[in-house]
Amino acid sequence: MITPIFRIFDTEKATNFYRDFLGFTIDWRHQYEENMPEYIQVSFHNALIHLTEHHGDASPGSSIRVKLDNVEDYHHILSQKEYAYSNPGMRHTSWKTIEMTVTDPFLNRITFYEEK
């Protein structure tokens, strides 16, 4: 399994986005001591992502693709939530996928896709 690492700058914003909006589970958090950067693992279905406040672990603006069954159903669930900072759209591609891309508060992108 490959685990991507996304750079974040605020764990509260990350938690609001990944857990509260996208429905990811926070598996664990690590912080060497108070007032130091935090490192978090989140998961959703077959996706596992590490989120880091540590400078040098990753660059903001990364992008990943996550294969997901029923992307349209997931899109509908997200559309019903009152999250002010994201309103993802859907698209049917010429390469026979249905895709929904979300951008986190740190400009990292996740494209959820389903092959048709």
PDB file of C-alpha atoms in Angstrom:
ATOM      1  CA  MET A   1       0.000   0.000   0.000  1.00  0.00           C
ATOM      2  CA  ILE A   2       1.182   3.519  -0.768  1.00  0.00           C
ATOM      3  CA  THR A   3       0.490   6.228   1.812  1.00  0.00           C
ATOM      4  CA  PRO A   4       0.563   9.800   0.480  1.00  0.00           C
ATOM      5  CA  ILE A   5       1.592  12.633   2.794  1.00  0.00           C
ATOM      6  CA  PHE A   6      -0.184  15.985   2.563  1.00  0.00           C
ATOM      7  CA  ARG A   7       1.252  19.149   4.072  1.00  0.00           C
ATOM      8  CA  ILE A   8      -1.188  20.999   6.326  1.00  0.00           C
ATOM      9  CA  PHE A   9      -0.847  24.162   8.408  1.00  0.00           C
ATOM     10  CA  ASP A  10      -3.710  23.890  10.886  1.00  0.00           C
ATOM     11  CA  THR A  11      -4.939  20.651  12.459  1.00  0.00           C
ATOM     12  CA  GLU A  12      -8.336  22.133  13.355  1.00  0.00           C
ATOM     13  CA  LYS A  13      -9.007  23.093   9.719  1.00  0.00           C
ATOM     14  CA  ALA A  14      -7.713  19.703   8.580  1.00  0.00           C
ATOM     15  CA  THR A  15     -10.000  17.900  11.040  1.00  0.00           C
ATOM     16  CA  ASN A  16     -13.001  19.972   9.942  1.00  0.00           C
ATOM     17  CA  PHE A  17     -12.307  19.122   6.309  1.00  0.00           C
ATOM     18  CA  TYR A  18     -11.238  15.479   6.439  1.00  0.00           C
ATOM     19  CA  ARG A  19     -13.388  14.174   9.306  1.00  0.00           C
ATOM     20  CA  ASP A  20     -16.403  16.475   9.411  1.00  0.00           C
ATOM     21  CA  PHE A  21     -16.827  17.181   5.683  1.00  0.00           C
ATOM     22  CA  LEU A  22     -15.336  14.193   3.837  1.00  0.00           C
ATOM     23  CA  GLY A  23     -16.166  11.586   6.482  1.00  0.00           C
ATOM     24  CA  PHE A  24     -12.642  10.274   6.981  1.00  0.00           C
ATOM     25  CA  THR A  25     -11.723   8.583  10.254  1.00  0.00           C
ATOM     26  CA  ILE A  26      -8.865  10.012  12.291  1.00  0.00           C
ATOM     27  CA  ASP A  27      -6.874   6.865  13.048  1.00  0.00           C
ATOM     28  CA  TRP A  28      -4.194   8.461  15.201  1.00  0.00           C
ATOM     29  CA  ARG A  29      -2.360  11.696  15.947  1.00  0.00           C
ATOM     30  CA  HIS A  30       1.244  12.224  16.989  1.00  0.00           C
ATOM     31  CA  GLN A  31       2.943  15.244  18.490  1.00  0.00           C
ATOM     32  CA  TYR A  32       6.367  15.096  20.154  1.00  0.00           C
ATOM     33  CA  GLU A  33       5.314  17.663  22.713  1.00  0.00           C
ATOM     34  CA  GLU A  34       2.903  20.561  23.135  1.00  0.00           C
ATOM     35  CA  ASN A  35       3.414  23.448  20.698  1.00  0.00           C
ATOM     36  CA  MET A  36       5.196  21.206  18.182  1.00  0.00           C
ATOM     37  CA  PRO A  37       3.839  20.234  14.736  1.00  0.00           C
ATOM     38  CA  GLU A  38       1.288  17.440  14.608  1.00  0.00           C
ATOM     39  CA  TYR A  39       1.207  14.353  12.360  1.00  0.00           C
ATOM     40  CA  ILE A  40      -2.152  12.671  11.688  1.00  0.00           C
ATOM     41  CA  GLN A  41      -3.332   9.559   9.867  1.00  0.00           C
ATOM     42  CA  VAL A  42      -6.801   9.630   8.293  1.00  0.00           C
ATOM     43  CA  SER A  43      -8.603   6.889   6.369  1.00  0.00           C
ATOM     44  CA  PHE A  44     -11.699   6.429   4.250  1.00  0.00           C
ATOM     45  CA  HIS A  45     -12.681   3.136   2.584  1.00  0.00           C
ATOM     46  CA  ASN A  46      -9.468   2.088   0.783  1.00  0.00           C
ATOM     47  CA  ALA A  47      -7.696   5.457   1.182  1.00  0.00           C
ATOM     48  CA  LEU A  48      -5.065   6.164   3.811  1.00  0.00           C
ATOM     49  CA  ILE A  49      -3.490   9.638   4.033  1.00  0.00           C
ATOM     50  CA  HIS A  50      -0.948  11.150   6.382  1.00  0.00           C
ATOM     51  CA  LEU A  51      -1.365  14.852   7.206  1.00  0.00           C
ATOM     52  CA  THR A  52       1.661  16.698   8.511  1.00  0.00           C
ATOM     53  CA  GLU A  53       2.382  20.120   9.942  1.00  0.00           C
ATOM     54  CA  HIS A  54       6.113  19.319   9.853  1.00  0.00           C
ATOM     55  CA  HIS A  55       8.066  21.556   7.486  1.00  0.00           C
ATOM     56  CA  GLY A  56       9.945  19.453   4.945  1.00  0.00           C
ATOM     57  CA  ASP A  57       7.694  16.367   5.078  1.00  0.00           C
ATOM     58  CA  ALA A  58       5.702  17.379   2.003  1.00  0.00           C
ATOM     59  CA  SER A  59       4.706  20.351  -0.124  1.00  0.00           C
ATOM     60  CA  PRO A  60       1.217  21.840  -0.170  1.00  0.00           C
ATOM     61  CA  GLY A  61      -0.626  21.511  -3.444  1.00  0.00           C
ATOM     62  CA  SER A  62      -0.228  17.758  -3.901  1.00  0.00           C
ATOM     63  CA  SER A  63      -2.773  15.647  -5.735  1.00  0.00           C
ATOM     64  CA  ILE A  64      -3.928  12.032  -5.457  1.00  0.00           C
ATOM     65  CA  ARG A  65      -6.611   9.828  -7.024  1.00  0.00           C
ATOM     66  CA  VAL A  66      -8.762   7.483  -4.935  1.00  0.00           C
ATOM     67  CA  LYS A  67     -10.849   4.752  -6.550  1.00  0.00           C
ATOM     68  CA  LEU A  68     -14.274   4.620  -4.938  1.00  0.00           C
ATOM     69  CA  ASP A  69     -17.501   2.753  -5.631  1.00  0.00           C
ATOM     70  CA  ASN A  70     -20.613   4.929  -5.970  1.00  0.00           C
ATOM     71  CA  VAL A  71     -18.928   8.304  -6.463  1.00  0.00           C
ATOM     72  CA  GLU A  72     -22.292   9.820  -7.335  1.00  0.00           C
ATOM     73  CA  ASP A  73     -23.737   8.710  -3.978  1.00  0.00           C
ATOM     74  CA  TYR A  74     -20.728  10.143  -2.160  1.00  0.00           C
ATOM     75  CA  HIS A  75     -21.116  13.409  -4.097  1.00  0.00           C
ATOM     76  CA  HIS A  76     -24.753  13.578  -3.019  1.00  0.00           C
ATOM     77  CA  ILE A  77     -23.770  13.088   0.651  1.00  0.00           C
ATOM     78  CA  LEU A  78     -21.182  15.883   0.454  1.00  0.00           C
ATOM     79  CA  SER A  79     -23.607  18.182  -1.351  1.00  0.00           C
ATOM     80  CA  GLN A  80     -26.015  17.910   1.595  1.00  0.00           C
ATOM     81  CA  LYS A  81     -23.408  19.051   4.133  1.00  0.00           C
ATOM     82  CA  GLU A  82     -23.075  22.668   5.124  1.00  0.00           C
ATOM     83  CA  TYR A  83     -19.356  23.094   4.529  1.00  0.00           C
ATOM     84  CA  ALA A  84     -18.746  26.649   3.332  1.00  0.00           C
ATOM     85  CA  TYR A  85     -15.378  26.093   1.681  1.00  0.00           C
ATOM     86  CA  SER A  86     -16.092  23.338  -0.843  1.00  0.00           C
ATOM     87  CA  ASN A  87     -18.818  22.507  -3.323  1.00  0.00           C
ATOM     88  CA  PRO A  88     -17.344  19.726  -5.463  1.00  0.00           C
ATOM     89  CA  GLY A  89     -18.733  18.996  -8.887  1.00  0.00           C
ATOM     90  CA  MET A  90     -18.923  15.744 -10.833  1.00  0.00           C
ATOM     91  CA  ARG A  91     -17.694  14.968 -14.297  1.00  0.00           C
ATOM     92  CA  HIS A  92     -17.936  12.073 -16.703  1.00  0.00           C
ATOM     93  CA  THR A  93     -14.654  11.683 -18.562  1.00  0.00           C
ATOM     94  CA  SER A  94     -13.846  10.446 -22.050  1.00  0.00           C
ATOM     95  CA  TRP A  95     -11.677   7.749 -20.417  1.00  0.00           C
ATOM     96  CA  LYS A  96     -14.857   6.267 -18.903  1.00  0.00           C
ATOM     97  CA  THR A  97     -14.684   7.413 -15.296  1.00  0.00           C
ATOM     98  CA  ILE A  98     -16.938   9.472 -13.079  1.00  0.00           C
ATOM     99  CA  GLU A  99     -14.834  11.891 -11.050  1.00  0.00           C
ATOM    100  CA  MET A 100     -15.226  14.322  -8.185  1.00  0.00           C
ATOM    101  CA  THR A 101     -12.278  16.453  -7.094  1.00  0.00           C
ATOM    102  CA  VAL A 102     -12.088  18.135  -3.700  1.00  0.00           C
ATOM    103  CA  THR A 103      -9.425  20.590  -2.593  1.00  0.00           C
ATOM    104  CA  ASP A 104      -8.494  20.794   1.064  1.00  0.00           C
ATOM    105  CA  PRO A 105      -7.786  24.113   2.856  1.00  0.00           C
ATOM    106  CA  PHE A 106      -4.058  23.670   2.055  1.00  0.00           C
ATOM    107  CA  LEU A 107      -4.564  23.251  -1.728  1.00  0.00           C
ATOM    108  CA  ASN A 108      -4.085  19.474  -1.741  1.00  0.00           C
ATOM    109  CA  ARG A 109      -6.466  17.761  -4.177  1.00  0.00           C
ATOM    110  CA  ILE A 110      -8.184  14.399  -3.947  1.00  0.00           C
ATOM    111  CA  THR A 111      -9.967  13.069  -7.009  1.00  0.00           C
ATOM    112  CA  PHE A 112     -12.432  10.349  -6.128  1.00  0.00           C
ATOM    113  CA  TYR A 113     -13.191   8.291  -9.222  1.00  0.00           C
ATOM    114  CA  GLU A 114     -15.229   5.327 -10.352  1.00  0.00           C
ATOM    115  CA  GLU A 115     -14.571   3.357 -13.510  1.00  0.00           C
ATOM    116  CA  LYS A 116     -17.577   2.770 -15.757  1.00  0.00           C
TER     117      LYS A 116
END
